[in-house]
mmCIF file of C-alpha atoms in Angstrom:
data_model
loop_
_atom_site.group_PDB
_atom_site.id
_atom_site.type_symbol
_atom_site.label_atom_id
_atom_site.label_comp_id
_atom_site.label_asym_id
_atom_site.label_seq_id
_atom_site.Cartn_x
_atom_site.Cartn_y
_atom_site.Cartn_z
ATOM 1 C CA UNK F 1063 0.000 0.000 0.000
ATOM 2 C CA UNK F 1064 2.758 2.419 0.959
ATOM 3 C CA UNK F 1065 4.632 1.662 -2.279
ATOM 4 C CA UNK F 1066 1.442 2.368 -4.222
ATOM 5 C CA UNK F 1067 1.053 5.758 -2.539
ATOM 6 C CA UNK F 1068 4.679 6.627 -3.287
ATOM 7 C CA UNK F 1069 4.155 5.642 -6.920
ATOM 8 C CA UNK F 1070 1.049 7.830 -7.219
ATOM 9 C CA UNK F 1071 2.830 10.785 -5.670
ATOM 10 C CA UNK F 1072 5.818 10.316 -7.950
ATOM 11 C CA UNK F 1073 3.571 10.068 -10.993
ATOM 12 C CA UNK F 1074 1.650 13.211 -9.979
ATOM 13 C CA UNK F 1075 4.912 15.087 -9.491
ATOM 14 C CA UNK F 1076 6.168 13.938 -12.884
ATOM 15 C CA UNK F 1077 2.952 14.988 -14.616
ATOM 16 C CA UNK F 1078 2.970 18.365 -12.859
ATOM 17 C CA UNK F 1079 6.633 18.910 -13.741
ATOM 18 C CA UNK F 1080 5.994 18.078 -17.375
ATOM 19 C CA UNK F 1081 3.009 20.456 -17.485
ATOM 20 C CA UNK F 1082 4.844 23.375 -15.926
ATOM 21 C CA UNK F 1083 8.045 22.742 -17.917
ATOM 22 C CA UNK F 1084 6.066 22.605 -21.151
ATOM 23 C CA UNK F 1085 4.117 25.766 -20.319
ATOM 24 C CA UNK F 1086 7.244 27.689 -19.313
ATOM 25 C CA UNK F 1087 9.006 26.631 -22.490
ATOM 26 C CA UNK F 1088 6.089 27.565 -24.745
ATOM 27 C CA UNK F 1089 5.644 30.962 -23.049
ATOM 28 C CA UNK F 1090 9.356 31.696 -23.410
ATOM 29 C CA UNK F 1091 9.190 30.815 -27.100
ATOM 30 C CA UNK F 1092 6.286 33.218 -27.560
ATOM 31 C CA UNK F 1093 8.152 35.961 -25.677
ATOM 32 C CA UNK F 1094 11.247 35.462 -27.835
ATOM 33 C CA UNK F 1095 9.109 35.685 -30.966
ATOM 34 C CA UNK F 1096 7.073 38.745 -29.969
ATOM 35 C CA UNK F 1097 9.497 40.580 -27.663
ATOM 36 C CA UNK F 1098 13.097 39.574 -28.450
ATOM 37 C CA UNK F 1099 15.382 39.923 -25.393
ATOM 38 C CA UNK F 1100 12.736 41.888 -23.441
ATOM 39 C CA UNK F 1101 11.188 39.304 -21.111
ATOM 40 C CA UNK F 1102 12.055 35.974 -19.544
ATOM 41 C CA UNK F 1103 10.125 33.332 -17.645
ATOM 42 C CA UNK F 1104 11.131 33.056 -13.988
ATOM 43 C CA UNK F 1105 10.708 30.176 -11.564
ATOM 44 C CA UNK F 1106 7.494 29.761 -9.613
ATOM 45 C CA UNK F 1107 4.848 28.437 -12.020
ATOM 46 C CA UNK F 1108 1.767 27.056 -10.346
ATOM 47 C CA UNK F 1109 -1.172 25.137 -11.733
ATOM 48 C CA UNK F 1110 -4.838 25.620 -10.915
ATOM 49 C CA UNK F 1111 -6.302 22.116 -11.004
ATOM 50 C CA UNK F 1112 -9.851 23.445 -11.399
ATOM 51 C CA UNK F 1113 -9.338 24.619 -14.947
ATOM 52 C CA UNK F 1114 -5.751 23.579 -15.783
ATOM 53 C CA UNK F 1115 -4.728 27.217 -15.696
ATOM 54 C CA UNK F 1116 -0.994 27.712 -15.290
ATOM 55 C CA UNK F 1117 0.282 31.029 -13.957
ATOM 56 C CA UNK F 1118 3.610 31.963 -15.523
ATOM 57 C CA UNK F 1119 5.703 34.691 -13.820
ATOM 58 C CA UNK F 1120 7.465 36.956 -16.327
ATOM 59 C CA UNK F 1121 10.384 39.276 -15.599
ATOM 60 C CA UNK F 1122 11.653 42.277 -17.515
ATOM 61 C CA UNK F 1123 15.236 41.649 -18.685
ATOM 62 C CA UNK F 1124 16.238 45.306 -18.519
ATOM 63 C CA UNK F 1125 14.424 46.009 -15.232
ATOM 64 C CA UNK F 1126 14.337 42.767 -13.169
ATOM 65 C CA UNK F 1127 12.247 44.369 -10.410
ATOM 66 C CA UNK F 1128 9.283 44.455 -12.762
ATOM 67 C CA UNK F 1129 7.487 41.112 -12.712
ATOM 68 C CA UNK F 1130 4.016 40.148 -13.807
ATOM 69 C CA UNK F 1131 2.071 36.960 -14.406
ATOM 70 C CA UNK F 1132 0.360 35.656 -17.525
ATOM 71 C CA UNK F 1133 -2.305 32.984 -17.900
ATOM 72 C CA UNK F 1134 -1.321 29.866 -19.802
ATOM 73 C CA UNK F 1135 -4.045 27.439 -20.926
ATOM 74 C CA UNK F 1136 -2.458 24.151 -22.082
ATOM 75 C CA UNK F 1137 -5.396 23.183 -24.294
ATOM 76 C CA UNK F 1138 -5.269 26.358 -26.389
ATOM 77 C CA UNK F 1139 -2.887 27.290 -29.197
ATOM 78 C CA UNK F 1140 0.167 29.041 -27.751
ATOM 79 C CA UNK F 1141 -1.471 28.576 -24.375
ATOM 80 C CA UNK F 1142 -4.037 31.227 -25.223
ATOM 81 C CA UNK F 1143 -1.353 33.922 -25.017
ATOM 82 C CA UNK F 1144 -2.060 37.263 -26.704
ATOM 83 C CA UNK F 1145 0.769 39.624 -27.603
ATOM 84 C CA UNK F 1146 -1.101 42.829 -26.787
ATOM 85 C CA UNK F 1147 -2.260 41.425 -23.432
ATOM 86 C CA UNK F 1148 1.322 40.637 -22.439
ATOM 87 C CA UNK F 1149 2.453 44.143 -23.301
ATOM 88 C CA UNK F 1150 -0.489 45.654 -21.401
ATOM 89 C CA UNK F 1151 0.326 43.487 -18.386
ATOM 90 C CA UNK F 1152 3.903 44.754 -18.459
ATOM 91 C CA UNK F 1153 2.823 48.399 -18.634
ATOM 92 C CA UNK F 1154 0.482 47.923 -15.665
ATOM 93 C CA UNK F 1155 3.209 46.073 -13.745
ATOM 94 C CA UNK F 1156 5.633 48.936 -14.377
ATOM 95 C CA UNK F 1157 3.196 51.459 -12.888
ATOM 96 C CA UNK F 1158 2.406 49.192 -9.929
ATOM 97 C CA UNK F 1159 6.081 48.463 -9.311
ATOM 98 C CA UNK F 1160 6.886 52.172 -9.200
ATOM 99 C CA UNK F 1161 4.218 52.836 -6.591
ATOM 100 C CA UNK F 1162 5.174 49.765 -4.561
ATOM 101 C CA UNK F 1163 8.836 50.738 -4.658
ATOM 102 C CA UNK F 1164 7.974 54.177 -3.314
ATOM 103 C CA UNK F 1165 6.091 52.700 -0.355
ATOM 104 C CA UNK F 1166 8.870 50.161 0.215
ATOM 105 C CA UNK F 1167 11.430 52.985 0.414
ATOM 106 C CA UNK F 1168 9.289 54.792 2.997
ATOM 107 C CA UNK F 1169 9.022 51.663 5.128
ATOM 108 C CA UNK F 1170 12.733 50.908 4.914
ATOM 109 C CA UNK F 1171 13.651 54.494 5.822
ATOM 110 C CA UNK F 1172 11.577 54.002 8.974
ATOM 111 C CA UNK F 1173 13.571 50.943 9.978
ATOM 112 C CA UNK F 1174 11.438 48.121 8.602
ATOM 113 C CA UNK F 1175 13.322 45.145 7.183
ATOM 114 C CA UNK F 1176 12.196 41.924 5.511
ATOM 115 C CA UNK F 1177 9.196 43.633 3.911
ATOM 116 C CA UNK F 1178 7.554 42.884 0.563
ATOM 117 C CA UNK F 1179 5.196 45.445 -0.985
ATOM 118 C CA UNK F 1180 2.717 45.027 -3.813
ATOM 119 C CA UNK F 1181 0.197 47.466 -5.242
ATOM 120 C CA UNK F 1182 -2.687 47.196 -7.652
ATOM 121 C CA UNK F 1183 -3.512 50.810 -8.467
ATOM 122 C CA UNK F 1184 -6.430 49.843 -10.682
ATOM 123 C CA UNK F 1185 -8.119 48.310 -7.632
ATOM 124 C CA UNK F 1186 -6.755 50.795 -5.062
ATOM 125 C CA UNK F 1187 -5.249 47.858 -3.207
ATOM 126 C CA UNK F 1188 -1.990 47.362 -1.338
ATOM 127 C CA UNK F 1189 -0.467 44.226 0.127
ATOM 128 C CA UNK F 1190 2.440 44.247 2.559
ATOM 129 C CA UNK F 1191 4.143 41.042 3.588
ATOM 130 C CA UNK F 1192 6.026 41.508 6.853
ATOM 131 C CA UNK F 1193 8.358 38.633 7.734
ATOM 132 C CA UNK F 1194 8.578 38.878 11.522
ATOM 133 C CA UNK F 1195 7.325 37.000 14.585
ATOM 134 C CA UNK F 1196 4.266 38.852 15.965
ATOM 135 C CA UNK F 1197 4.114 37.307 19.433
ATOM 136 C CA UNK F 1198 5.605 40.073 21.540
ATOM 137 C CA UNK F 1199 4.509 43.243 23.297
ATOM 138 C CA UNK F 1200 5.992 45.693 20.761
ATOM 139 C CA UNK F 1201 4.511 44.194 17.602
ATOM 140 C CA UNK F 1202 1.215 46.073 17.986
ATOM 141 C CA UNK F 1203 3.033 49.417 17.844
ATOM 142 C CA UNK F 1204 4.995 48.243 14.781
ATOM 143 C CA UNK F 1205 1.735 47.413 13.002
ATOM 144 C CA UNK F 1206 0.389 50.890 13.780
ATOM 145 C CA UNK F 1207 3.601 52.405 12.424
ATOM 146 C CA UNK F 1208 3.217 50.445 9.165
ATOM 147 C CA UNK F 1209 -0.378 51.659 8.862
ATOM 148 C CA UNK F 1210 0.652 55.292 9.474
ATOM 149 C CA UNK F 1211 3.400 55.205 6.820
ATOM 150 C CA UNK F 1212 1.080 53.491 4.332
ATOM 151 C CA UNK F 1213 -1.723 55.997 4.981
ATOM 152 C CA UNK F 1214 0.649 58.901 4.257
ATOM 153 C CA UNK F 1215 1.673 57.170 1.023
ATOM 154 C CA UNK F 1216 -1.985 56.701 -0.026
ATOM 155 C CA UNK F 1217 -2.845 60.318 0.833
ATOM 156 C CA UNK F 1218 -0.154 61.569 -1.552
ATOM 157 C CA UNK F 1219 -1.977 59.735 -4.367
ATOM 158 C CA UNK F 1220 -5.503 60.701 -3.333
ATOM 159 C CA UNK F 1221 -6.412 57.013 -3.288
ATOM 160 C CA UNK F 1222 -9.998 56.706 -2.032
ATOM 161 C CA UNK F 1223 -10.670 54.090 -0.871
ATOM 162 C CA UNK F 1224 -7.362 52.288 -0.412
ATOM 163 C CA UNK F 1225 -7.467 48.799 1.036
ATOM 164 C CA UNK F 1226 -4.358 47.585 2.856
ATOM 165 C CA UNK F 1227 -3.856 43.888 3.507
ATOM 166 C CA UNK F 1228 -1.010 43.193 5.907
ATOM 167 C CA UNK F 1229 0.296 39.627 5.983
ATOM 168 C CA UNK F 1230 2.569 38.676 8.858
ATOM 169 C CA UNK F 1231 4.752 35.963 7.354
ATOM 170 C CA UNK F 1232 6.969 33.191 8.683
ATOM 171 C CA UNK F 1233 10.444 34.758 9.118
ATOM 172 C CA UNK F 1234 12.093 31.608 7.728
ATOM 173 C CA UNK F 1235 10.176 32.110 4.442
ATOM 174 C CA UNK F 1236 11.866 35.464 3.753
ATOM 175 C CA UNK F 1237 13.368 35.543 0.255
ATOM 176 C CA UNK F 1238 11.996 32.144 -0.765
ATOM 177 C CA UNK F 1239 9.277 33.283 -3.140
ATOM 178 C CA UNK F 1240 9.019 37.033 -3.725
ATOM 179 C CA UNK F 1241 11.274 39.968 -4.392
ATOM 180 C CA UNK F 1242 10.788 43.110 -2.296
ATOM 181 C CA UNK F 1243 8.338 44.414 -4.917
ATOM 182 C CA UNK F 1244 5.429 42.030 -5.247
ATOM 183 C CA UNK F 1245 3.762 41.033 -8.503
ATOM 184 C CA UNK F 1246 0.378 42.789 -8.488
ATOM 185 C CA UNK F 1247 -1.255 39.489 -9.472
ATOM 186 C CA UNK F 1248 -0.771 38.298 -5.901
ATOM 187 C CA UNK F 1249 -2.464 41.341 -4.351
ATOM 188 C CA UNK F 1250 -5.902 40.226 -3.089
ATOM 189 C CA UNK F 1251 -5.385 36.763 -4.518
ATOM 190 C CA UNK F 1252 -5.470 33.396 -2.764
ATOM 191 C CA UNK F 1253 -2.230 31.469 -3.100
ATOM 192 C CA UNK F 1254 -1.285 28.191 -1.410
ATOM 193 C CA UNK F 1255 2.343 29.134 -0.676
ATOM 194 C CA UNK F 1256 1.264 32.454 0.823
ATOM 195 C CA UNK F 1257 -1.382 30.745 2.971
ATOM 196 C CA UNK F 1258 1.001 28.105 4.288
ATOM 197 C CA UNK F 1259 3.571 30.734 5.285
ATOM 198 C CA UNK F 1260 1.185 33.329 6.729
ATOM 199 C CA UNK F 1261 1.083 33.642 10.514
ATOM 200 C CA UNK F 1262 -1.528 36.396 10.673
ATOM 201 C CA UNK F 1263 -3.311 38.972 8.543
ATOM 202 C CA UNK F 1264 -5.016 42.310 9.107
ATOM 203 C CA UNK F 1265 -6.928 44.819 6.972
ATOM 204 C CA UNK F 1266 -7.392 48.588 7.020
ATOM 205 C CA UNK F 1267 -8.727 51.332 4.768
ATOM 206 C CA UNK F 1268 -5.821 53.744 4.397
ATOM 207 C CA UNK F 1269 -8.107 56.500 3.127
ATOM 208 C CA UNK F 1270 -10.419 56.381 6.179
ATOM 209 C CA UNK F 1271 -9.374 59.179 8.578
ATOM 210 C CA UNK F 1272 -11.126 57.337 11.406
ATOM 211 C CA UNK F 1273 -9.043 54.232 10.854
ATOM 212 C CA UNK F 1274 -5.881 55.410 12.569
ATOM 213 C CA UNK F 1275 -4.865 51.855 13.312
ATOM 214 C CA UNK F 1276 -5.831 48.251 12.674
ATOM 215 C CA UNK F 1277 -8.959 47.635 14.722
ATOM 216 C CA UNK F 1278 -9.166 44.765 17.232
ATOM 217 C CA UNK F 1279 -10.766 41.894 15.389
ATOM 218 C CA UNK F 1280 -9.220 42.848 12.047
ATOM 219 C CA UNK F 1281 -6.113 40.851 12.959
ATOM 220 C CA UNK F 1282 -6.521 37.113 12.641
ATOM 221 C CA UNK F 1283 -4.161 34.222 13.098
ATOM 222 C CA UNK F 1284 -4.115 32.059 9.979
ATOM 223 C CA UNK F 1285 -2.161 29.577 7.905
ATOM 224 C CA UNK F 1286 -0.269 26.487 9.009
ATOM 225 C CA UNK F 1287 0.910 28.023 12.294
ATOM 226 C CA UNK F 1288 -2.644 28.721 13.440
ATOM 227 C CA UNK F 1289 -3.811 25.214 12.625
ATOM 228 C CA UNK F 1290 -0.948 23.683 14.608
ATOM 229 C CA UNK F 1291 -1.939 25.745 17.643
ATOM 230 C CA UNK F 1292 -5.642 25.056 17.143
ATOM 231 C CA UNK F 1293 -5.124 21.280 17.019
ATOM 232 C CA UNK F 1294 -3.048 21.387 20.213
ATOM 233 C CA UNK F 1295 -5.658 23.471 22.049
ATOM 234 C CA UNK F 1296 -8.472 21.322 20.642
ATOM 235 C CA UNK F 1297 -6.904 18.179 22.121
ATOM 236 C CA UNK F 1298 -6.727 19.838 25.547
ATOM 237 C CA UNK F 1299 -10.369 20.912 25.283
ATOM 238 C CA UNK F 1300 -11.409 17.328 24.509
ATOM 239 C CA UNK F 1301 -9.498 16.107 27.590
ATOM 240 C CA UNK F 1302 -11.017 18.879 29.697
ATOM 241 C CA UNK F 1303 -14.574 17.905 28.754
ATOM 242 C CA UNK F 1304 -13.907 14.210 29.250
ATOM 243 C CA UNK F 1305 -12.536 14.885 32.730
ATOM 244 C CA UNK F 1306 -15.072 17.471 33.894
ATOM 245 C CA UNK F 1307 -18.247 16.063 32.358
ATOM 246 C CA UNK F 1308 -17.464 12.348 32.460
ATOM 247 C CA UNK F 1309 -19.086 12.040 29.042
ATOM 248 C CA UNK F 1310 -17.852 11.577 25.492
ATOM 249 C CA UNK F 1311 -18.221 14.816 23.530
ATOM 250 C CA UNK F 1312 -17.536 15.826 19.956
ATOM 251 C CA UNK F 1313 -15.632 19.129 19.845
ATOM 252 C CA UNK F 1314 -15.629 21.038 16.570
ATOM 253 C CA UNK F 1315 -12.212 21.749 15.084
ATOM 254 C CA UNK F 1316 -13.298 23.866 12.100
ATOM 255 C CA UNK F 1317 -17.008 24.723 12.107
ATOM 256 C CA UNK F 1318 -18.114 27.736 14.161
ATOM 257 C CA UNK F 1319 -14.790 27.980 16.044
ATOM 258 C CA UNK F 1320 -14.215 31.621 17.023
ATOM 259 C CA UNK F 1321 -10.941 33.308 17.901
ATOM 260 C CA UNK F 1322 -9.996 36.570 19.577
ATOM 261 C CA UNK F 1323 -6.558 38.091 19.282
ATOM 262 C CA UNK F 1324 -6.396 41.447 21.056
ATOM 263 C CA UNK F 1325 -3.955 43.945 19.573
ATOM 264 C CA UNK F 1326 -3.295 45.226 23.086
ATOM 265 C CA UNK F 1327 -2.058 41.812 24.210
ATOM 266 C CA UNK F 1328 -0.668 39.884 21.282
ATOM 267 C CA UNK F 1329 1.041 37.288 23.463
ATOM 268 C CA UNK F 1330 -2.180 35.308 23.918
ATOM 269 C CA UNK F 1331 -5.057 34.128 21.743
ATOM 270 C CA UNK F 1332 -8.505 33.035 22.909
ATOM 271 C CA UNK F 1333 -10.467 30.200 21.269
ATOM 272 C CA UNK F 1334 -14.146 29.329 21.605
ATOM 273 C CA UNK F 1335 -14.835 25.696 20.667
ATOM 274 C CA UNK F 1336 -18.466 24.535 20.306
ATOM 275 C CA UNK F 1337 -19.203 20.982 21.451
ATOM 276 C CA UNK F 1338 -22.029 18.450 21.562
ATOM 277 C CA UNK F 1339 -22.529 15.031 23.096
ATOM 278 C CA UNK F 1340 -21.143 12.278 20.896
ATOM 279 C CA UNK F 1341 -23.788 10.284 19.005
ATOM 280 C CA UNK F 1342 -24.087 8.080 15.981
ATOM 281 C CA UNK F 1343 -25.134 11.136 13.963
ATOM 282 C CA UNK F 1344 -22.042 13.133 14.926
ATOM 283 C CA UNK F 1345 -19.852 10.110 14.192
ATOM 284 C CA UNK F 1346 -21.320 9.795 10.690
ATOM 285 C CA UNK F 1347 -21.218 13.532 9.928
ATOM 286 C CA UNK F 1348 -18.014 14.285 11.817
ATOM 287 C CA UNK F 1349 -19.766 17.413 13.093
ATOM 288 C CA UNK F 1350 -22.373 18.659 15.552
ATOM 289 C CA UNK F 1351 -24.219 20.111 12.549
ATOM 290 C CA UNK F 1352 -25.007 23.260 14.518
ATOM 291 C CA UNK F 1353 -26.646 21.443 17.445
ATOM 292 C CA UNK F 1354 -24.303 22.547 20.222
ATOM 293 C CA UNK F 1355 -24.520 21.819 23.930
ATOM 294 C CA UNK F 1356 -22.208 24.703 24.719
ATOM 295 C CA UNK F 1357 -18.837 26.323 24.078
ATOM 296 C CA UNK F 1358 -15.497 25.983 25.779
ATOM 297 C CA UNK F 1359 -13.303 29.051 26.123
ATOM 298 C CA UNK F 1360 -9.539 28.705 26.321
ATOM 299 C CA UNK F 1361 -6.538 31.018 26.242
ATOM 300 C CA UNK F 1362 -3.276 29.957 24.611
ATOM 301 C CA UNK F 1363 -0.003 31.663 25.583
ATOM 302 C CA UNK F 1364 2.498 31.831 22.742
ATOM 303 C CA UNK F 1365 5.646 32.122 24.882
ATOM 304 C CA UNK F 1366 4.970 29.213 27.238
ATOM 305 C CA UNK F 1367 2.731 27.079 25.010
ATOM 306 C CA UNK F 1368 0.321 26.689 27.936
ATOM 307 C CA UNK F 1369 -3.459 26.615 27.599
ATOM 308 C CA UNK F 1370 -6.043 27.703 30.162
ATOM 309 C CA UNK F 1371 -9.403 26.011 29.599
ATOM 310 C CA UNK F 1372 -12.740 26.950 31.153
ATOM 311 C CA UNK F 1373 -16.454 27.166 30.370
#
């Protein structure tokens, strides 16, 4: 059985590699034909299994900071690439890269390191990836400082509204995927690598004078790190109920689980886990299906790894 699984995984990897290698090669051939020595394909292709769409990152040869992404459809001639669309994508990327570079400079001048900035001016959207551990007392003030610098940048451009998405990333992921100026394609776009390496995210409207900082509740723990913590806390909640109630309960891991992460105390996170008495129905469905007997509240401390559980 194990050998069969390994074979399937190896076959899937081979098929994926062939698909992405073929798409990269065909896109490069089209670039060489339409734009000699202007663009090159860079590493980082990814496939969307839903529609076999392959996203191909392109880089300007003369200005490597300018990157953009084109859609490649394997079933269409030349992958469905259109010369004018590629040129338009480059022009938009050049404008976005200039704006992102300006904001990046402002952040770096204010002492921020390991920061990636992306803008999509057509959508009045900004994404900042900040590769730093957030679990300390000073991180809240650093977030406010980022918001203040970004708001000043948006005000200079009269951007109304201007949505900022701040992603707090795993420090060890710094430099693995993106340059300091982010491809606008990844602004407001779901991406598996980004999700897996995101510790937390927060949102703000930079053009809202009343939004002087990220509001409590706008910051959420997410990605692989959050799920590791959630599973650990979930196991302790199950033990707590078994010990205190002397009954077998099903505790939800995903559905209707609420979290609170207060910007004034970022060293702890509170979970609320709904639960119901175990039955044949919950065993079949793997869920309480909304019929809860109650909720368990628990606080997890990042520094010590300890959990306090109570009703």
